[in-house]
């Protein structure tokens, strides 16, 4: 992944991706206020390369969101191809579950999928769409090492990855 530098925080007054909201309500007769953000729902895919007995992950300085008028599974298929270079048939993409991400701030929904790939399914290198400014590193971690990766606190990763890998070992590992 490219070296990210010169980062600073400023007020966001207008965005295609976020909309600040103030929720006013009564709970047991007492007035309450809660600030939140309306955001896009997203997908996550746990991809297992059977040819290499490894998990395929991407490193990207931006979360993947559902911003097209297609189903979450179709979005997963498209993102697998764009980001990882594998052409996976839609019927081979298994919906695992969905859950609320960002509880307390956004409540957006994330759909988790699982797919197995082989090197024969590779049609490109992945890495995202350069014209859209995507800079994605594709990383493969052997199944024998993935729990070390999951538990390594020095590696930034979303909690969904940890959940997905644990789901794999409970439901797919032989």
PDB file of C-alpha atoms in Angstrom, residues 3-172:
ATOM      1  CA  UNK A   3       2.590   5.564   2.160  1.00  0.00           C
ATOM      2  CA  UNK A   4      -0.197   7.859   3.428  1.00  0.00           C
ATOM      3  CA  UNK A   5       1.166  11.214   4.667  1.00  0.00           C
ATOM      4  CA  UNK A   6       0.066  14.795   5.370  1.00  0.00           C
ATOM      5  CA  UNK A   7      -3.295  13.733   6.815  1.00  0.00           C
ATOM      6  CA  UNK A   8      -5.378  16.363   8.584  1.00  0.00           C
ATOM      7  CA  UNK A   9      -8.933  16.583   9.829  1.00  0.00           C
ATOM      8  CA  UNK A  10     -11.310  19.339   8.812  1.00  0.00           C
ATOM      9  CA  UNK A  11     -15.037  19.936   9.114  1.00  0.00           C
ATOM     10  CA  UNK A  12     -17.100  18.120   6.477  1.00  0.00           C
ATOM     11  CA  UNK A  13     -20.027  20.322   5.497  1.00  0.00           C
ATOM     12  CA  UNK A  14     -21.133  18.407   2.387  1.00  0.00           C
ATOM     13  CA  UNK A  15     -20.469  14.791   1.346  1.00  0.00           C
ATOM     14  CA  UNK A  16     -21.706  12.180  -1.138  1.00  0.00           C
ATOM     15  CA  UNK A  17     -21.051   9.492   1.490  1.00  0.00           C
ATOM     16  CA  UNK A  18     -22.105  10.900   4.889  1.00  0.00           C
ATOM     17  CA  UNK A  19     -25.050  12.832   6.238  1.00  0.00           C
ATOM     18  CA  UNK A  20     -25.015  13.941   9.885  1.00  0.00           C
ATOM     19  CA  UNK A  21     -28.311  13.465  11.730  1.00  0.00           C
ATOM     20  CA  UNK A  22     -29.656  14.448  15.131  1.00  0.00           C
ATOM     21  CA  UNK A  23     -32.134  11.986  16.560  1.00  0.00           C
ATOM     22  CA  UNK A  24     -34.607  13.404  19.097  1.00  0.00           C
ATOM     23  CA  UNK A  25     -36.835  11.003  20.982  1.00  0.00           C
ATOM     24  CA  UNK A  26     -38.427  10.190  24.297  1.00  0.00           C
ATOM     25  CA  UNK A  27     -37.454   7.171  26.347  1.00  0.00           C
ATOM     26  CA  UNK A  28     -39.742   6.408  29.278  1.00  0.00           C
ATOM     27  CA  UNK A  29     -41.046   9.974  29.000  1.00  0.00           C
ATOM     28  CA  UNK A  30     -37.587  11.586  29.194  1.00  0.00           C
ATOM     29  CA  UNK A  31     -36.362  13.647  26.218  1.00  0.00           C
ATOM     30  CA  UNK A  32     -33.162  12.339  24.607  1.00  0.00           C
ATOM     31  CA  UNK A  33     -30.847  13.391  21.785  1.00  0.00           C
ATOM     32  CA  UNK A  34     -28.395  11.219  19.832  1.00  0.00           C
ATOM     33  CA  UNK A  35     -26.124  12.295  16.983  1.00  0.00           C
ATOM     34  CA  UNK A  36     -25.502   9.825  14.178  1.00  0.00           C
ATOM     35  CA  UNK A  37     -24.419   9.543  10.543  1.00  0.00           C
ATOM     36  CA  UNK A  38     -26.364   8.200   7.577  1.00  0.00           C
ATOM     37  CA  UNK A  39     -23.920   6.208   5.440  1.00  0.00           C
ATOM     38  CA  UNK A  40     -23.960   3.640   2.631  1.00  0.00           C
ATOM     39  CA  UNK A  41     -24.306  -0.024   3.448  1.00  0.00           C
ATOM     40  CA  UNK A  42     -21.287  -2.163   2.581  1.00  0.00           C
ATOM     41  CA  UNK A  43     -20.140  -5.649   1.702  1.00  0.00           C
ATOM     42  CA  UNK A  44     -17.286  -7.829   2.881  1.00  0.00           C
ATOM     43  CA  UNK A  45     -16.145 -11.045   1.234  1.00  0.00           C
ATOM     44  CA  UNK A  46     -14.014 -13.744   2.802  1.00  0.00           C
ATOM     45  CA  UNK A  47     -12.163 -15.182  -0.189  1.00  0.00           C
ATOM     46  CA  UNK A  48     -10.351 -18.513   0.087  1.00  0.00           C
ATOM     47  CA  UNK A  49      -7.920 -19.578  -2.656  1.00  0.00           C
ATOM     48  CA  UNK A  50      -8.160 -23.387  -2.759  1.00  0.00           C
ATOM     49  CA  UNK A  51      -5.178 -23.657  -5.140  1.00  0.00           C
ATOM     50  CA  UNK A  52      -2.859 -21.992  -2.647  1.00  0.00           C
ATOM     51  CA  UNK A  53      -4.690 -22.911   0.603  1.00  0.00           C
ATOM     52  CA  UNK A  54      -4.685 -19.206   1.487  1.00  0.00           C
ATOM     53  CA  UNK A  55      -7.048 -16.357   2.243  1.00  0.00           C
ATOM     54  CA  UNK A  56      -7.107 -13.402  -0.140  1.00  0.00           C
ATOM     55  CA  UNK A  57      -7.394  -9.996   1.532  1.00  0.00           C
ATOM     56  CA  UNK A  58      -7.123  -6.452   0.237  1.00  0.00           C
ATOM     57  CA  UNK A  59      -5.477  -3.425   1.808  1.00  0.00           C
ATOM     58  CA  UNK A  60      -7.223  -0.225   0.828  1.00  0.00           C
ATOM     59  CA  UNK A  61      -7.299   3.275   2.281  1.00  0.00           C
ATOM     60  CA  UNK A  62     -11.094   3.453   1.923  1.00  0.00           C
ATOM     61  CA  UNK A  63     -13.979   1.188   2.873  1.00  0.00           C
ATOM     62  CA  UNK A  64     -16.000  -0.592   0.158  1.00  0.00           C
ATOM     63  CA  UNK A  65     -19.559   0.669  -0.050  1.00  0.00           C
ATOM     64  CA  UNK A  66     -22.700  -0.308  -1.899  1.00  0.00           C
ATOM     65  CA  UNK A  67     -23.262   2.671  -4.177  1.00  0.00           C
ATOM     66  CA  UNK A  68     -24.675   1.026  -7.312  1.00  0.00           C
ATOM     67  CA  UNK A  69     -28.205  -0.141  -8.004  1.00  0.00           C
ATOM     68  CA  UNK A  70     -27.395  -3.871  -7.907  1.00  0.00           C
ATOM     69  CA  UNK A  71     -27.809  -6.555  -5.270  1.00  0.00           C
ATOM     70  CA  UNK A  72     -25.224  -7.041  -2.503  1.00  0.00           C
ATOM     71  CA  UNK A  73     -24.211 -10.389  -4.072  1.00  0.00           C
ATOM     72  CA  UNK A  74     -23.714  -8.753  -7.489  1.00  0.00           C
ATOM     73  CA  UNK A  75     -21.671  -6.037  -5.776  1.00  0.00           C
ATOM     74  CA  UNK A  76     -19.550  -8.754  -4.124  1.00  0.00           C
ATOM     75  CA  UNK A  77     -18.949 -10.449  -7.507  1.00  0.00           C
ATOM     76  CA  UNK A  78     -17.923  -7.146  -9.098  1.00  0.00           C
ATOM     77  CA  UNK A  79     -15.625  -6.177  -6.206  1.00  0.00           C
ATOM     78  CA  UNK A  80     -13.941  -9.621  -6.143  1.00  0.00           C
ATOM     79  CA  UNK A  81     -13.085  -9.191  -9.803  1.00  0.00           C
ATOM     80  CA  UNK A  82     -12.002  -5.540  -9.601  1.00  0.00           C
ATOM     81  CA  UNK A  83     -10.032  -5.829  -6.382  1.00  0.00           C
ATOM     82  CA  UNK A  84      -8.665  -9.390  -6.461  1.00  0.00           C
ATOM     83  CA  UNK A  85      -8.754 -10.404 -10.137  1.00  0.00           C
ATOM     84  CA  UNK A  86     -10.974 -13.506  -9.811  1.00  0.00           C
ATOM     85  CA  UNK A  87     -14.081 -14.103 -11.920  1.00  0.00           C
ATOM     86  CA  UNK A  88     -16.381 -15.931  -9.497  1.00  0.00           C
ATOM     87  CA  UNK A  89     -19.787 -17.162 -10.705  1.00  0.00           C
ATOM     88  CA  UNK A  90     -22.598 -15.434  -8.834  1.00  0.00           C
ATOM     89  CA  UNK A  91     -24.015 -18.773  -7.680  1.00  0.00           C
ATOM     90  CA  UNK A  92     -20.660 -19.594  -6.014  1.00  0.00           C
ATOM     91  CA  UNK A  93     -20.830 -16.552  -3.745  1.00  0.00           C
ATOM     92  CA  UNK A  94     -22.368 -17.650  -0.440  1.00  0.00           C
ATOM     93  CA  UNK A  95     -24.228 -15.165   1.746  1.00  0.00           C
ATOM     94  CA  UNK A  96     -23.008 -15.784   5.300  1.00  0.00           C
ATOM     95  CA  UNK A  97     -24.925 -13.136   7.258  1.00  0.00           C
ATOM     96  CA  UNK A  98     -25.405  -9.415   7.633  1.00  0.00           C
ATOM     97  CA  UNK A  99     -24.891  -7.235  10.669  1.00  0.00           C
ATOM     98  CA  UNK A 100     -24.941  -3.644  11.795  1.00  0.00           C
ATOM     99  CA  UNK A 101     -21.580  -1.940  11.615  1.00  0.00           C
ATOM    100  CA  UNK A 102     -20.799   1.299  13.450  1.00  0.00           C
ATOM    101  CA  UNK A 103     -23.375   0.675  16.163  1.00  0.00           C
ATOM    102  CA  UNK A 104     -23.903   3.914  18.051  1.00  0.00           C
ATOM    103  CA  UNK A 105     -22.767   6.133  15.188  1.00  0.00           C
ATOM    104  CA  UNK A 106     -24.060   4.903  11.819  1.00  0.00           C
ATOM    105  CA  UNK A 107     -25.907   1.612  12.122  1.00  0.00           C
ATOM    106  CA  UNK A 108     -25.090   0.821   8.505  1.00  0.00           C
ATOM    107  CA  UNK A 109     -25.581  -2.731   7.316  1.00  0.00           C
ATOM    108  CA  UNK A 110     -22.650  -4.863   6.178  1.00  0.00           C
ATOM    109  CA  UNK A 111     -23.298  -8.012   4.164  1.00  0.00           C
ATOM    110  CA  UNK A 112     -20.755 -10.808   4.626  1.00  0.00           C
ATOM    111  CA  UNK A 113     -20.144 -13.261   1.792  1.00  0.00           C
ATOM    112  CA  UNK A 114     -17.812 -16.228   1.322  1.00  0.00           C
ATOM    113  CA  UNK A 115     -16.371 -17.560  -1.913  1.00  0.00           C
ATOM    114  CA  UNK A 116     -13.741 -20.085  -2.884  1.00  0.00           C
ATOM    115  CA  UNK A 117     -11.492 -19.404  -5.859  1.00  0.00           C
ATOM    116  CA  UNK A 118      -8.767 -21.257  -7.744  1.00  0.00           C
ATOM    117  CA  UNK A 119      -5.923 -19.928  -9.855  1.00  0.00           C
ATOM    118  CA  UNK A 120      -7.879 -21.049 -12.950  1.00  0.00           C
ATOM    119  CA  UNK A 121     -10.480 -18.397 -12.066  1.00  0.00           C
ATOM    120  CA  UNK A 122      -7.912 -15.592 -12.081  1.00  0.00           C
ATOM    121  CA  UNK A 123      -8.536 -13.245 -15.004  1.00  0.00           C
ATOM    122  CA  UNK A 124      -6.508 -10.269 -13.812  1.00  0.00           C
ATOM    123  CA  UNK A 125      -4.207  -8.931 -11.119  1.00  0.00           C
ATOM    124  CA  UNK A 126      -6.862  -7.033  -9.186  1.00  0.00           C
ATOM    125  CA  UNK A 127      -5.821  -3.846  -7.461  1.00  0.00           C
ATOM    126  CA  UNK A 128      -8.998  -1.899  -8.189  1.00  0.00           C
ATOM    127  CA  UNK A 129      -9.924   0.550 -10.907  1.00  0.00           C
ATOM    128  CA  UNK A 130      -7.058   2.974 -11.461  1.00  0.00           C
ATOM    129  CA  UNK A 131      -9.342   5.475 -13.241  1.00  0.00           C
ATOM    130  CA  UNK A 132     -11.384   5.752 -10.054  1.00  0.00           C
ATOM    131  CA  UNK A 133      -8.250   6.392  -7.992  1.00  0.00           C
ATOM    132  CA  UNK A 134      -8.313   3.004  -6.274  1.00  0.00           C
ATOM    133  CA  UNK A 135      -4.991   1.831  -4.871  1.00  0.00           C
ATOM    134  CA  UNK A 136      -5.448  -1.683  -3.540  1.00  0.00           C
ATOM    135  CA  UNK A 137      -2.859  -4.224  -2.472  1.00  0.00           C
ATOM    136  CA  UNK A 138      -3.905  -7.882  -2.741  1.00  0.00           C
ATOM    137  CA  UNK A 139      -2.435 -10.003   0.058  1.00  0.00           C
ATOM    138  CA  UNK A 140      -2.608 -13.770   0.466  1.00  0.00           C
ATOM    139  CA  UNK A 141      -2.211 -15.294   3.916  1.00  0.00           C
ATOM    140  CA  UNK A 142      -1.829 -19.084   4.235  1.00  0.00           C
ATOM    141  CA  UNK A 143      -4.628 -20.800   6.147  1.00  0.00           C
ATOM    142  CA  UNK A 144      -2.018 -22.075   8.631  1.00  0.00           C
ATOM    143  CA  UNK A 145      -1.044 -18.461   9.488  1.00  0.00           C
ATOM    144  CA  UNK A 146      -4.367 -16.641   9.344  1.00  0.00           C
ATOM    145  CA  UNK A 147      -5.200 -16.888  13.067  1.00  0.00           C
ATOM    146  CA  UNK A 148      -1.861 -15.240  13.890  1.00  0.00           C
ATOM    147  CA  UNK A 149      -2.850 -12.432  11.493  1.00  0.00           C
ATOM    148  CA  UNK A 150      -6.320 -12.146  13.050  1.00  0.00           C
ATOM    149  CA  UNK A 151      -4.980 -11.890  16.600  1.00  0.00           C
ATOM    150  CA  UNK A 152      -2.053  -9.539  15.826  1.00  0.00           C
ATOM    151  CA  UNK A 153      -3.053  -6.242  17.447  1.00  0.00           C
ATOM    152  CA  UNK A 154      -0.379  -4.347  15.515  1.00  0.00           C
ATOM    153  CA  UNK A 155      -2.194  -4.964  12.205  1.00  0.00           C
ATOM    154  CA  UNK A 156      -5.110  -2.644  11.459  1.00  0.00           C
ATOM    155  CA  UNK A 157      -8.127  -4.636  10.318  1.00  0.00           C
ATOM    156  CA  UNK A 158     -11.887  -4.380  10.652  1.00  0.00           C
ATOM    157  CA  UNK A 159     -13.630  -6.617  13.157  1.00  0.00           C
ATOM    158  CA  UNK A 160     -15.543  -8.197  10.264  1.00  0.00           C
ATOM    159  CA  UNK A 161     -12.346  -9.940   9.099  1.00  0.00           C
ATOM    160  CA  UNK A 162     -11.888 -11.523  12.499  1.00  0.00           C
ATOM    161  CA  UNK A 163     -15.508 -12.669  12.594  1.00  0.00           C
ATOM    162  CA  UNK A 164     -15.320 -14.028   9.017  1.00  0.00           C
ATOM    163  CA  UNK A 165     -12.187 -16.085   9.684  1.00  0.00           C
ATOM    164  CA  UNK A 166     -13.678 -17.552  12.856  1.00  0.00           C
ATOM    165  CA  UNK A 167     -16.858 -18.359  10.891  1.00  0.00           C
ATOM    166  CA  UNK A 168     -14.699 -20.147   8.292  1.00  0.00           C
ATOM    167  CA  UNK A 169     -13.017 -22.369  10.869  1.00  0.00           C
ATOM    168  CA  UNK A 170     -16.379 -23.236  12.420  1.00  0.00           C
ATOM    169  CA  UNK A 171     -18.222 -23.869   9.138  1.00  0.00           C
ATOM    170  CA  UNK A 172     -15.818 -24.607   6.273  1.00  0.00           C
TER     171      UNK A 172
END
